[in-house]
XYZ file of N, CA and C in Angstrom:
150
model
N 9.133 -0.633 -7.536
C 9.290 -1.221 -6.228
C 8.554 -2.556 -6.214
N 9.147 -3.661 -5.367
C 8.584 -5.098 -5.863
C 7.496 -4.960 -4.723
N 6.720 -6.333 -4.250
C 5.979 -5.931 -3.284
C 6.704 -6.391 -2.387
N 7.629 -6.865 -2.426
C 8.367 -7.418 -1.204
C 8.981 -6.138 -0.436
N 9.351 -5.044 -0.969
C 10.195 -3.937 -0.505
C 8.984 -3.122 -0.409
N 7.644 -2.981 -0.681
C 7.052 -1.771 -0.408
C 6.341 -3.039 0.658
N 6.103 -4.406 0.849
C 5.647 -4.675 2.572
C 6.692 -4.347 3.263
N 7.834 -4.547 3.777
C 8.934 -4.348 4.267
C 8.643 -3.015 4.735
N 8.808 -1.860 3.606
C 9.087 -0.390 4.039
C 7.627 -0.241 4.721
N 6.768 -0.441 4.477
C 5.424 -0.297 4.801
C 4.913 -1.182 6.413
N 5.797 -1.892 6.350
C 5.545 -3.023 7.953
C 4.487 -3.492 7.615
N 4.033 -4.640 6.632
C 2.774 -4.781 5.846
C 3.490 -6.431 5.281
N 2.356 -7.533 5.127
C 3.318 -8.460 4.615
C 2.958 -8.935 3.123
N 3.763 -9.685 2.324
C 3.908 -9.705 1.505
C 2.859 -10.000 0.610
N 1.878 -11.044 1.493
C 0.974 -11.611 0.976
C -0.195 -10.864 0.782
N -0.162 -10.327 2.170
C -1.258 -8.462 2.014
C -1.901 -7.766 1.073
N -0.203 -7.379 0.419
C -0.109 -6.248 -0.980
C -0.276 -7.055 -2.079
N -0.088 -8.590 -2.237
C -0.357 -9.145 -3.046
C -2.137 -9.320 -3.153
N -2.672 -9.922 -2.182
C -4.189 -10.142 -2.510
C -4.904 -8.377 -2.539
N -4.537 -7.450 -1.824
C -5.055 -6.345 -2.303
C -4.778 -5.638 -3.675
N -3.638 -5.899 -3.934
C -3.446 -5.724 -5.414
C -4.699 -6.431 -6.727
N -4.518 -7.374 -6.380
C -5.206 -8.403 -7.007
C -7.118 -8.519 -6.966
N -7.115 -7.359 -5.605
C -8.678 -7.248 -5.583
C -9.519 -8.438 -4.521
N -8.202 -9.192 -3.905
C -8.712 -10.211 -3.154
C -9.265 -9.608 -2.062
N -8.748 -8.845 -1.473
C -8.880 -7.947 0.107
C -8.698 -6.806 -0.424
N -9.525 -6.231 0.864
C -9.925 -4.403 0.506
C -8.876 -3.879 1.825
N -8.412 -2.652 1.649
C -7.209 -2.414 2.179
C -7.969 -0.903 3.165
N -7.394 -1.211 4.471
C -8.189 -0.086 5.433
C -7.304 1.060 5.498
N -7.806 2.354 5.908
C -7.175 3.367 5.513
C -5.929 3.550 6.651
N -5.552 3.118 7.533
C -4.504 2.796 8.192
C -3.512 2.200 7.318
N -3.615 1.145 6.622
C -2.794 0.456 5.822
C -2.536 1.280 4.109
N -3.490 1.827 4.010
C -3.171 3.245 2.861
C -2.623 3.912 3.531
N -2.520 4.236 4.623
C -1.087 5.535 4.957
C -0.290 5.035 5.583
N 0.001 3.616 5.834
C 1.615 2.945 5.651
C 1.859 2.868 4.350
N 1.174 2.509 3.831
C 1.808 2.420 1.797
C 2.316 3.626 1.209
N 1.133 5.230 1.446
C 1.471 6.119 1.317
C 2.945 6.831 2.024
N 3.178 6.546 3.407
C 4.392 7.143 3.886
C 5.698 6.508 3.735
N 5.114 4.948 2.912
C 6.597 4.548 2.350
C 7.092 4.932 1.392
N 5.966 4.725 0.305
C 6.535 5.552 -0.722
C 6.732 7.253 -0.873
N 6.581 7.600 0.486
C 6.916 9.288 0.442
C 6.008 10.266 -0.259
N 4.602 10.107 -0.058
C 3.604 10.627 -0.402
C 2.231 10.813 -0.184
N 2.159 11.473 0.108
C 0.616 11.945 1.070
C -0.216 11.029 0.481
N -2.033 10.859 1.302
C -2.912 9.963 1.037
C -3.774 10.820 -0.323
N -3.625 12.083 -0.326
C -4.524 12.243 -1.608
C -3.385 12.614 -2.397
N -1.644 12.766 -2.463
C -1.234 12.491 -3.817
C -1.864 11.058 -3.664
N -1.633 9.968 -3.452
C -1.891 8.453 -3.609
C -2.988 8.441 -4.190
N -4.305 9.503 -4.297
C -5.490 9.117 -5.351
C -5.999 10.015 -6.141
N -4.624 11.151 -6.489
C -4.711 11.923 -7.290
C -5.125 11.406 -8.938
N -5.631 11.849 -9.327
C -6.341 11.201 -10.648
C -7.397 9.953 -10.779
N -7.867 10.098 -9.728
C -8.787 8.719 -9.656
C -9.906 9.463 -9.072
């Protein structure tokens, strides 16, 4: 999924998922369970193995 389609599905913008990816910005747990319910998966599958 590019980040353009997981901000989109997520209502999140592009630039967002880019600097949190990247470690620029730290991402609040509101915005982990838009990421999580786009991609169709609970908040602790999302940090299963970590």
């Amino acid at each position: 999924m590019s980040q353009k389609d997981l901000a989109y599905s997520a209502d999140l913008d592009r630039s967002y998922i880019a600097s949190v990816e990247s470690g620029q910005r730290n991402i609040s747990i509101v915005n982990l369970e838009k990421i999580a319910n786009s991609l169709g998966v609970s908040l602790s599958e999302l940090f299963k193995g970590i």
